[in-house]
mmCIF file of C-alpha atoms and ligand atoms in Angstrom:
data_model
loop_
_atom_site.group_PDB
_atom_site.id
_atom_site.type_symbol
_atom_site.label_atom_id
_atom_site.label_comp_id
_atom_site.label_asym_id
_atom_site.label_seq_id
_atom_site.Cartn_x
_atom_site.Cartn_y
_atom_site.Cartn_z
ATOM 1 C CA MET A 1 -63.059 15.596 -73.706
ATOM 2 C CA LYS A 2 -59.774 16.765 -72.225
ATOM 3 C CA LYS A 3 -59.567 16.266 -68.496
ATOM 4 C CA PHE A 4 -59.406 19.581 -66.743
ATOM 5 C CA LYS A 5 -57.303 20.246 -63.685
ATOM 6 C CA HIS A 6 -58.809 22.723 -61.255
ATOM 7 C CA SER A 7 -55.402 24.229 -60.597
ATOM 8 C CA GLU A 8 -54.826 24.959 -64.277
ATOM 9 C CA ILE A 9 -57.119 27.931 -64.557
ATOM 10 C CA THR A 10 -57.994 30.142 -61.644
ATOM 11 C CA PRO A 11 -60.197 33.170 -62.269
ATOM 12 C CA GLU A 12 -57.180 35.433 -61.833
ATOM 13 C CA LYS A 13 -55.083 33.526 -64.335
ATOM 14 C CA VAL A 14 -57.923 33.489 -66.817
ATOM 15 C CA TYR A 15 -58.091 37.229 -66.824
ATOM 16 C CA LYS A 16 -54.351 37.873 -66.745
ATOM 17 C CA ASN A 17 -53.823 35.477 -69.609
ATOM 18 C CA ARG A 18 -56.955 36.369 -71.413
ATOM 19 C CA ARG A 19 -55.533 36.490 -74.902
ATOM 20 C CA LYS A 20 -53.656 33.251 -74.435
ATOM 21 C CA PHE A 21 -56.770 31.764 -72.889
ATOM 22 C CA LEU A 22 -58.887 32.688 -75.863
ATOM 23 C CA LYS A 23 -56.272 31.423 -78.289
ATOM 24 C CA ASN A 24 -56.007 28.096 -76.512
ATOM 25 C CA LEU A 25 -59.686 27.326 -76.452
ATOM 26 C CA GLY A 26 -59.323 25.028 -79.432
ATOM 27 C CA TYR A 27 -63.025 25.505 -79.643
ATOM 28 C CA GLY A 28 -63.465 26.567 -83.228
ATOM 29 C CA PHE A 29 -63.678 30.270 -82.572
ATOM 30 C CA SER A 30 -60.086 31.412 -82.509
ATOM 31 C CA SER A 31 -61.180 34.559 -84.310
ATOM 32 C CA LEU A 32 -62.796 35.689 -81.082
ATOM 33 C CA SER A 33 -61.237 38.959 -80.018
ATOM 34 C CA LEU A 34 -61.446 41.048 -76.880
ATOM 35 C CA SER A 35 -63.710 43.515 -78.619
ATOM 36 C CA LEU A 36 -66.175 40.698 -79.199
ATOM 37 C CA LEU A 37 -67.043 40.428 -75.538
ATOM 38 C CA PRO A 38 -69.762 43.024 -75.176
ATOM 39 C CA PHE A 39 -71.719 41.182 -72.526
ATOM 40 C CA SER A 40 -68.831 40.496 -70.215
ATOM 41 C CA ASN A 41 -67.688 44.106 -70.257
ATOM 42 C CA HIS A 42 -71.220 45.323 -70.045
ATOM 43 C CA SER A 43 -72.192 43.162 -67.133
ATOM 44 C CA ILE A 44 -69.054 44.091 -65.225
ATOM 45 C CA ALA A 45 -70.002 47.749 -65.535
ATOM 46 C CA ASN A 46 -73.665 47.309 -64.715
ATOM 47 C CA ASN A 47 -73.733 44.736 -62.000
ATOM 48 C CA ASN A 48 -70.627 45.279 -59.902
ATOM 49 C CA ILE A 49 -69.342 41.994 -61.152
ATOM 50 C CA SER A 50 -65.777 41.817 -59.959
ATOM 51 C CA ASN A 51 -64.845 38.339 -58.826
ATOM 52 C CA LEU A 52 -65.602 35.241 -60.776
ATOM 53 C CA THR A 53 -66.824 32.296 -58.750
ATOM 54 C CA SER A 54 -64.041 29.692 -58.785
ATOM 55 C CA PHE A 55 -64.161 26.855 -61.302
ATOM 56 C CA LYS A 56 -64.315 24.506 -58.363
ATOM 57 C CA ASP A 57 -67.426 26.096 -56.853
ATOM 58 C CA VAL A 58 -69.111 26.430 -60.253
ATOM 59 C CA THR A 59 -68.635 22.718 -60.903
ATOM 60 C CA THR A 60 -69.163 21.156 -57.476
ATOM 61 C CA TYR A 61 -72.007 23.230 -55.999
ATOM 62 C CA ASN A 62 -74.901 22.571 -58.346
ATOM 63 C CA ASN A 63 -78.628 22.138 -58.612
ATOM 64 C CA TYR A 64 -79.518 19.328 -60.993
ATOM 65 C CA TYR A 65 -82.241 17.217 -59.459
ATOM 66 C CA GLU A 66 -81.961 14.549 -62.148
ATOM 67 C CA PHE A 67 -78.795 13.533 -60.304
ATOM 68 C CA GLY A 68 -80.040 14.126 -56.763
ATOM 69 C CA THR A 69 -80.966 16.978 -54.490
ATOM 70 C CA SER A 70 -77.763 17.741 -52.598
ATOM 71 C CA LYS A 71 -75.355 20.260 -53.994
ATOM 72 C CA SER A 72 -72.546 17.722 -54.464
ATOM 73 C CA ASP A 73 -74.745 15.047 -56.117
ATOM 74 C CA PRO A 74 -74.495 16.409 -59.687
ATOM 75 C CA TYR A 75 -70.701 16.545 -59.534
ATOM 76 C CA ARG A 76 -70.418 13.115 -57.932
ATOM 77 C CA ARG A 77 -73.042 11.313 -59.985
ATOM 78 C CA SER A 78 -72.909 12.848 -63.453
ATOM 79 C CA GLN A 79 -69.336 12.060 -64.456
ATOM 80 C CA ASN A 80 -70.293 8.996 -66.526
ATOM 81 C CA PHE A 81 -73.358 10.587 -68.080
ATOM 82 C CA ILE A 82 -73.198 9.989 -71.842
ATOM 83 C CA THR A 83 -73.816 13.068 -73.989
ATOM 84 C CA ARG A 84 -73.103 11.584 -77.443
ATOM 85 C CA PRO A 85 -74.864 11.019 -79.729
ATOM 86 C CA TRP A 86 -77.191 13.907 -78.930
ATOM 87 C CA SER A 87 -79.602 16.018 -80.907
ATOM 88 C CA ILE A 88 -81.959 18.913 -80.325
ATOM 89 C CA LYS A 89 -85.432 18.981 -81.869
ATOM 90 C CA ILE A 90 -87.135 22.260 -82.675
ATOM 91 C CA GLU A 91 -90.832 21.629 -83.221
ATOM 92 C CA GLY A 92 -94.381 22.778 -82.537
ATOM 93 C CA GLU A 93 -95.690 25.967 -84.165
ATOM 94 C CA VAL A 94 -92.998 26.024 -86.852
ATOM 95 C CA GLU A 95 -93.202 25.656 -90.633
ATOM 96 C CA LYS A 96 -90.976 22.582 -90.499
ATOM 97 C CA THR A 97 -89.677 20.562 -87.529
ATOM 98 C CA ILE A 98 -85.907 20.171 -87.459
ATOM 99 C CA GLU A 99 -83.594 17.906 -85.515
ATOM 100 C CA LEU A 100 -80.083 19.275 -85.142
ATOM 101 C CA PRO A 101 -77.152 17.027 -84.250
ATOM 102 C CA ILE A 102 -75.270 18.487 -81.290
ATOM 103 C CA GLU A 103 -72.207 18.968 -83.502
ATOM 104 C CA GLU A 104 -74.149 21.380 -85.669
ATOM 105 C CA VAL A 105 -75.289 23.400 -82.668
ATOM 106 C CA LEU A 106 -71.780 23.535 -81.186
ATOM 107 C CA ALA A 107 -70.490 24.779 -84.558
ATOM 108 C CA ILE A 108 -72.361 28.054 -83.998
ATOM 109 C CA PRO A 109 -69.646 30.433 -82.744
ATOM 110 C CA SER A 110 -69.633 30.833 -78.972
ATOM 111 C CA GLU A 111 -68.380 33.877 -77.120
ATOM 112 C CA GLU A 112 -67.542 34.404 -73.486
ATOM 113 C CA ARG A 113 -70.337 35.933 -71.433
ATOM 114 C CA VAL A 114 -69.635 36.711 -67.809
ATOM 115 C CA LEU A 115 -73.105 36.606 -66.268
ATOM 116 C CA LYS A 116 -74.460 36.233 -62.771
ATOM 117 C CA LEU A 117 -76.635 33.299 -61.763
ATOM 118 C CA ARG A 118 -79.076 34.007 -58.929
ATOM 119 C CA CYS A 119 -80.677 30.882 -57.492
ATOM 120 C CA VAL A 120 -84.154 31.226 -56.019
ATOM 121 C CA GLU A 121 -82.677 29.693 -52.848
ATOM 122 C CA GLY A 122 -80.794 32.925 -52.186
ATOM 123 C CA TRP A 123 -77.243 32.430 -53.449
ATOM 124 C CA SER A 124 -75.413 33.648 -56.525
ATOM 125 C CA MET A 125 -72.386 32.919 -58.677
ATOM 126 C CA ILE A 126 -70.581 34.871 -61.362
ATOM 127 C CA ILE A 127 -69.752 32.533 -64.188
ATOM 128 C CA PRO A 128 -67.704 32.993 -67.365
ATOM 129 C CA TRP A 129 -70.076 31.121 -69.650
ATOM 130 C CA LEU A 130 -69.412 30.258 -73.276
ATOM 131 C CA GLY A 131 -72.391 30.506 -75.529
ATOM 132 C CA PHE A 132 -74.454 32.405 -78.053
ATOM 133 C CA SER A 133 -77.854 34.051 -78.220
ATOM 134 C CA MET A 134 -80.804 31.691 -78.333
ATOM 135 C CA SER A 135 -82.187 33.692 -81.284
ATOM 136 C CA LYS A 136 -79.465 32.152 -83.466
ATOM 137 C CA LEU A 137 -80.916 28.727 -82.802
ATOM 138 C CA LEU A 138 -84.566 29.773 -83.109
ATOM 139 C CA ASN A 139 -83.835 31.507 -86.394
ATOM 140 C CA LYS A 140 -83.062 28.096 -87.890
ATOM 141 C CA VAL A 141 -86.818 27.501 -88.103
ATOM 142 C CA LYS A 142 -89.694 29.577 -89.467
ATOM 143 C CA ILE A 143 -91.857 30.325 -86.455
ATOM 144 C CA LYS A 144 -95.606 30.562 -87.117
ATOM 145 C CA SER A 145 -97.435 33.635 -85.859
ATOM 146 C CA SER A 146 -99.554 31.337 -83.676
ATOM 147 C CA ALA A 147 -96.513 30.660 -81.469
ATOM 148 C CA LYS A 148 -96.443 32.751 -78.295
ATOM 149 C CA PHE A 149 -94.166 30.784 -75.951
ATOM 150 C CA VAL A 150 -91.123 28.535 -76.115
ATOM 151 C CA GLU A 151 -90.911 25.357 -74.095
ATOM 152 C CA PHE A 152 -87.561 23.754 -73.233
ATOM 153 C CA GLU A 153 -87.343 20.085 -72.404
ATOM 154 C CA SER A 154 -84.446 18.447 -70.597
ATOM 155 C CA VAL A 155 -83.423 14.873 -71.288
ATOM 156 C CA TYR A 156 -85.326 11.966 -69.732
ATOM 157 C CA ASN A 157 -82.975 9.115 -68.952
ATOM 158 C CA PRO A 158 -83.731 7.430 -65.619
ATOM 159 C CA GLU A 159 -81.160 4.698 -66.338
ATOM 160 C CA GLU A 160 -78.363 7.210 -66.124
ATOM 161 C CA MET A 161 -80.034 9.861 -64.000
ATOM 162 C CA VAL A 162 -80.807 8.364 -60.624
ATOM 163 C CA GLY A 163 -82.889 11.338 -59.471
ATOM 164 C CA GLN A 164 -85.421 10.606 -62.219
ATOM 165 C CA ARG A 165 -86.285 7.306 -60.542
ATOM 166 C CA TYR A 166 -88.006 9.340 -57.828
ATOM 167 C CA PRO A 167 -90.968 11.697 -58.177
ATOM 168 C CA ILE A 168 -89.011 14.754 -57.008
ATOM 169 C CA LEU A 169 -90.390 16.686 -59.984
ATOM 170 C CA ASN A 170 -92.593 15.732 -62.911
ATOM 171 C CA TRP A 171 -89.957 14.419 -65.301
ATOM 172 C CA PRO A 172 -88.731 15.470 -67.774
ATOM 173 C CA TYR A 173 -87.758 18.921 -66.480
ATOM 174 C CA ILE A 174 -89.691 21.540 -68.461
ATOM 175 C CA GLU A 175 -89.016 25.256 -68.612
ATOM 176 C CA GLY A 176 -90.382 28.030 -70.747
ATOM 177 C CA LEU A 177 -90.187 31.622 -71.887
ATOM 178 C CA ARG A 178 -92.345 34.048 -73.803
ATOM 179 C CA ILE A 179 -91.055 34.321 -77.385
ATOM 180 C CA ASP A 180 -89.769 37.852 -76.918
ATOM 181 C CA GLU A 181 -87.868 36.751 -73.816
ATOM 182 C CA ALA A 182 -86.384 33.817 -75.715
ATOM 183 C CA MET A 183 -85.336 36.140 -78.555
ATOM 184 C CA HIS A 184 -83.647 38.629 -76.220
ATOM 185 C CA PRO A 185 -79.898 38.697 -76.922
ATOM 186 C CA LEU A 186 -79.072 37.960 -73.267
ATOM 187 C CA THR A 187 -80.954 34.653 -73.417
ATOM 188 C CA THR A 188 -78.032 32.340 -73.951
ATOM 189 C CA VAL A 189 -77.488 28.856 -75.271
ATOM 190 C CA VAL A 190 -74.607 27.672 -73.113
ATOM 191 C CA THR A 191 -71.929 25.470 -74.673
ATOM 192 C CA GLY A 192 -69.216 25.743 -72.023
ATOM 193 C CA LEU A 193 -67.709 27.659 -69.143
ATOM 194 C CA TYR A 194 -64.232 28.761 -68.109
ATOM 195 C CA GLY A 195 -63.102 28.226 -71.689
ATOM 196 C CA LYS A 196 -63.958 24.516 -71.593
ATOM 197 C CA PRO A 197 -66.800 22.392 -72.923
ATOM 198 C CA LEU A 198 -69.726 22.338 -70.508
ATOM 199 C CA PRO A 199 -69.187 19.920 -67.591
ATOM 200 C CA ASN A 200 -71.925 17.305 -67.171
ATOM 201 C CA GLN A 201 -73.003 18.708 -63.813
ATOM 202 C CA ASN A 202 -73.619 22.118 -65.407
ATOM 203 C CA GLY A 203 -75.881 20.706 -68.107
ATOM 204 C CA ALA A 204 -73.800 19.148 -70.876
ATOM 205 C CA PRO A 205 -73.962 19.012 -73.752
ATOM 206 C CA LEU A 206 -76.185 22.091 -73.946
ATOM 207 C CA ARG A 207 -78.189 24.186 -71.499
ATOM 208 C CA ILE A 208 -79.843 27.548 -71.545
ATOM 209 C CA PHE A 209 -79.130 30.539 -69.335
ATOM 210 C CA ILE A 210 -81.402 33.501 -68.675
ATOM 211 C CA PRO A 211 -79.445 35.887 -66.446
ATOM 212 C CA TRP A 212 -82.339 38.075 -65.229
ATOM 213 C CA LYS A 213 -84.413 35.108 -64.020
ATOM 214 C CA TYR A 214 -83.973 32.723 -61.125
ATOM 215 C CA GLY A 215 -81.572 29.892 -61.912
ATOM 216 C CA PHE A 216 -84.221 27.205 -62.259
ATOM 217 C CA LYS A 217 -85.422 28.786 -65.528
ATOM 218 C CA SER A 218 -82.062 27.836 -67.048
ATOM 219 C CA ALA A 219 -82.762 24.223 -67.960
ATOM 220 C CA LYS A 220 -79.892 21.778 -68.444
ATOM 221 C CA ALA A 221 -79.277 18.993 -70.963
ATOM 222 C CA ILE A 222 -81.813 20.262 -73.482
ATOM 223 C CA VAL A 223 -83.213 17.825 -76.057
ATOM 224 C CA LYS A 224 -86.269 19.690 -77.298
ATOM 225 C CA ILE A 225 -87.363 23.237 -78.025
ATOM 226 C CA LYS A 226 -91.057 23.539 -78.728
ATOM 227 C CA LEU A 227 -92.854 26.623 -80.014
ATOM 228 C CA VAL A 228 -96.291 26.662 -78.414
ATOM 229 C CA LYS A 229 -99.500 28.710 -78.310
ATOM 230 C CA ASN A 230 -100.069 28.557 -74.562
ATOM 231 C CA MET A 231 -97.964 29.220 -71.492
ATOM 232 C CA PRO A 232 -96.001 26.024 -70.782
ATOM 233 C CA ASN A 233 -96.638 24.087 -67.593
ATOM 234 C CA THR A 234 -93.122 24.423 -66.220
ATOM 235 C CA ALA A 235 -91.589 21.977 -63.735
ATOM 236 C CA TRP A 236 -91.386 24.226 -60.675
ATOM 237 C CA LYS A 237 -94.647 26.051 -61.250
ATOM 238 C CA ASN A 238 -96.251 22.647 -61.617
ATOM 239 C CA ALA A 239 -94.682 21.436 -58.355
ATOM 240 C CA SER A 240 -95.631 24.525 -56.344
ATOM 241 C CA PRO A 241 -97.532 27.296 -58.162
ATOM 242 C CA ARG A 242 -97.799 29.411 -55.028
ATOM 243 C CA GLU A 243 -94.019 29.576 -54.730
ATOM 244 C CA TYR A 244 -92.797 29.574 -58.330
ATOM 245 C CA GLY A 245 -94.347 31.630 -61.091
ATOM 246 C CA PHE A 246 -93.876 31.311 -64.825
ATOM 247 C CA TYR A 247 -91.912 34.547 -65.130
ATOM 248 C CA SER A 248 -89.602 34.106 -62.141
ATOM 249 C CA ASN A 249 -87.748 37.329 -62.823
ATOM 250 C CA VAL A 250 -85.250 38.070 -60.065
ATOM 251 C CA ASN A 251 -87.117 40.570 -57.908
ATOM 252 C CA PRO A 252 -85.952 41.636 -54.442
ATOM 253 C CA GLU A 253 -89.448 43.007 -53.741
ATOM 254 C CA VAL A 254 -91.282 39.738 -54.215
ATOM 255 C CA ASP A 255 -90.379 37.331 -51.460
ATOM 256 C CA HIS A 256 -90.618 33.593 -51.740
ATOM 257 C CA PRO A 257 -93.476 32.576 -49.417
ATOM 258 C CA ARG A 258 -90.912 30.937 -47.133
ATOM 259 C CA TRP A 259 -87.994 33.397 -47.280
ATOM 260 C CA SER A 260 -86.919 36.890 -48.302
ATOM 261 C CA GLN A 261 -85.432 37.539 -51.739
ATOM 262 C CA ALA A 262 -83.963 40.911 -50.753
ATOM 263 C CA THR A 263 -80.381 39.677 -50.365
ATOM 264 C CA GLU A 264 -78.125 36.902 -51.575
ATOM 265 C CA ARG A 265 -75.079 34.963 -50.440
ATOM 266 C CA VAL A 266 -72.180 35.147 -52.884
ATOM 267 C CA ILE A 267 -70.819 31.630 -53.275
ATOM 268 C CA GLY A 268 -67.100 31.435 -52.568
ATOM 269 C CA GLU A 269 -66.998 34.337 -50.144
ATOM 270 C CA SER A 270 -66.178 33.777 -46.502
ATOM 271 C CA ILE A 271 -69.107 32.726 -44.346
ATOM 272 C CA LEU A 272 -68.469 35.921 -42.415
ATOM 273 C CA ALA A 273 -68.979 38.075 -45.491
ATOM 274 C CA PRO A 274 -72.265 39.973 -45.411
ATOM 275 C CA ARG A 275 -75.013 39.006 -47.839
ATOM 276 C CA VAL A 276 -75.342 41.449 -50.723
ATOM 277 C CA LYS A 277 -78.441 43.229 -51.959
ATOM 278 C CA THR A 278 -80.280 41.440 -54.713
ATOM 279 C CA LEU A 279 -80.881 43.687 -57.711
ATOM 280 C CA MET A 280 -84.066 43.903 -59.760
ATOM 281 C CA PHE A 281 -83.704 41.619 -62.789
ATOM 282 C CA ASN A 282 -80.448 40.425 -61.200
ATOM 283 C CA GLY A 283 -78.846 43.708 -62.339
ATOM 284 C CA TYR A 284 -79.847 43.375 -66.013
ATOM 285 C CA GLY A 285 -82.778 45.799 -65.834
ATOM 286 C CA ASP A 286 -81.267 48.251 -68.327
ATOM 287 C CA GLU A 287 -81.339 45.482 -70.892
ATOM 288 C CA VAL A 288 -84.593 43.695 -70.109
ATOM 289 C CA ALA A 289 -87.017 45.895 -68.137
ATOM 290 C CA ASN A 290 -88.738 46.979 -71.371
ATOM 291 C CA LEU A 291 -89.930 43.387 -71.895
ATOM 292 C CA TYR A 292 -92.280 43.910 -68.946
ATOM 293 C CA SER A 293 -93.481 47.482 -69.327
ATOM 294 C CA GLY A 294 -97.007 47.840 -68.025
ATOM 295 C CA MET A 295 -96.958 44.457 -66.291
ATOM 296 C CA ASP A 296 -97.567 44.068 -62.572
ATOM 297 C CA LEU A 297 -94.521 42.017 -61.631
ATOM 298 C CA LYS A 298 -95.927 41.241 -58.203
ATOM 299 C CA LYS A 299 -98.868 39.532 -59.852
ATOM 300 C CA TYR A 300 -96.824 37.989 -62.658
ATOM 301 C CA PHE A 301 -93.995 36.722 -60.456
HETATM 302 N N1 MTE B 401 -82.715 19.919 -66.016
HETATM 303 C C1 MTE B 401 -82.479 20.683 -64.951
HETATM 304 N N2 MTE B 401 -82.064 21.953 -65.137
HETATM 305 C C2 MTE B 401 -81.803 22.738 -64.057
HETATM 306 C C3 MTE B 401 -81.992 22.263 -62.740
HETATM 307 C C4 MTE B 401 -82.441 20.917 -62.578
HETATM 308 O O1 MTE B 401 -82.629 20.411 -61.447
HETATM 309 N N3 MTE B 401 -82.653 20.163 -63.693
HETATM 310 N N4 MTE B 401 -81.763 23.107 -61.670
HETATM 311 C C5 MTE B 401 -81.861 24.552 -61.931
HETATM 312 C C6 MTE B 401 -81.434 25.395 -60.808
HETATM 313 S S1 MTE B 401 -82.468 25.457 -59.455
HETATM 314 C C7 MTE B 401 -80.319 26.192 -60.873
HETATM 315 S S2 MTE B 401 -79.963 27.295 -59.644
HETATM 316 C C8 MTE B 401 -79.358 26.057 -62.004
HETATM 317 C C9 MTE B 401 -77.979 25.753 -61.480
HETATM 318 O O2 MTE B 401 -77.042 25.746 -62.515
HETATM 319 P P1 MTE B 401 -75.516 25.399 -62.202
HETATM 320 O O3 MTE B 401 -75.505 24.118 -61.418
HETATM 321 O O4 MTE B 401 -74.848 25.264 -63.541
HETATM 322 O O5 MTE B 401 -74.962 26.532 -61.406
HETATM 323 O O6 MTE B 401 -79.731 25.023 -62.919
HETATM 324 C C10 MTE B 401 -81.120 24.948 -63.201
HETATM 325 N N5 MTE B 401 -81.360 24.019 -64.279
HETATM 326 MO MO1 MO B 402 -81.860 27.331 -58.269
#
């Protein structure tokens, strides 16, 4: 992987040199054109997304408990994490289990998707992800009608991941979605960010990203996708069911038992900058609210 200098690409430069930037990706999708960026344009219009969080903040302020619980731990401790060889299994309620080498998954064309991450802790970032819709991956198997949920499993490797030597969470990290949520076009398989392959601290070689849910739903370093009949027992719900529900849709009206979710701190802004209002579904309600019609989202938090 080419070493990346922080100074090389600032958010401003990325957008001023967008065409050049896209051409230089060397990422196997040089056919990508500006018109092929529906989500980035869309999300800018819908969610007042103006400033990208800097590459530096995106890659040094992380949550990745496998590498420790402070924000700088993932950046400091994940640099030597080995992500090759790697494969992703798709199993469970499917006609035939498959195991895809990472190369095959990365060969699926990625596009840039500028989407906001809202952490349950009350901060947010706007990140130019590279990725593709999860449905493209799930469509590689025949899903049985008995399948109702999708479970995502992160890698278990306590030799390389020091955090996994401690019972911070029940390892491996498990997340999950209902099938219709997983099939929604905004549910993204992330292959990179800022036009580069995904840094280790952000979940290399592959992570998921669900923009209308709290950040912890977006599991990193995925090794397994399992189609299941019952609601998965996800890592955070398992650790504290009173505080973290299965759905975990961003919802300013449902407070965390220990703090308000009405506002958020935008990472990278001055500490004097006011917190901004958190939007229902993190601002993606036009796209996803119909997934929850008729559901009491205070009960199913
Ligand atoms: N495997 C795994 N995935 C994880 C986490 C984790 O600790 N382990 N943390 C989650 C949380 S709480 C957030 S907010 C996001 C942060 O993603 P980022 O560091 O790329 O911004 O990753 C999520 N995915
Ligand atoms: Mo988070």
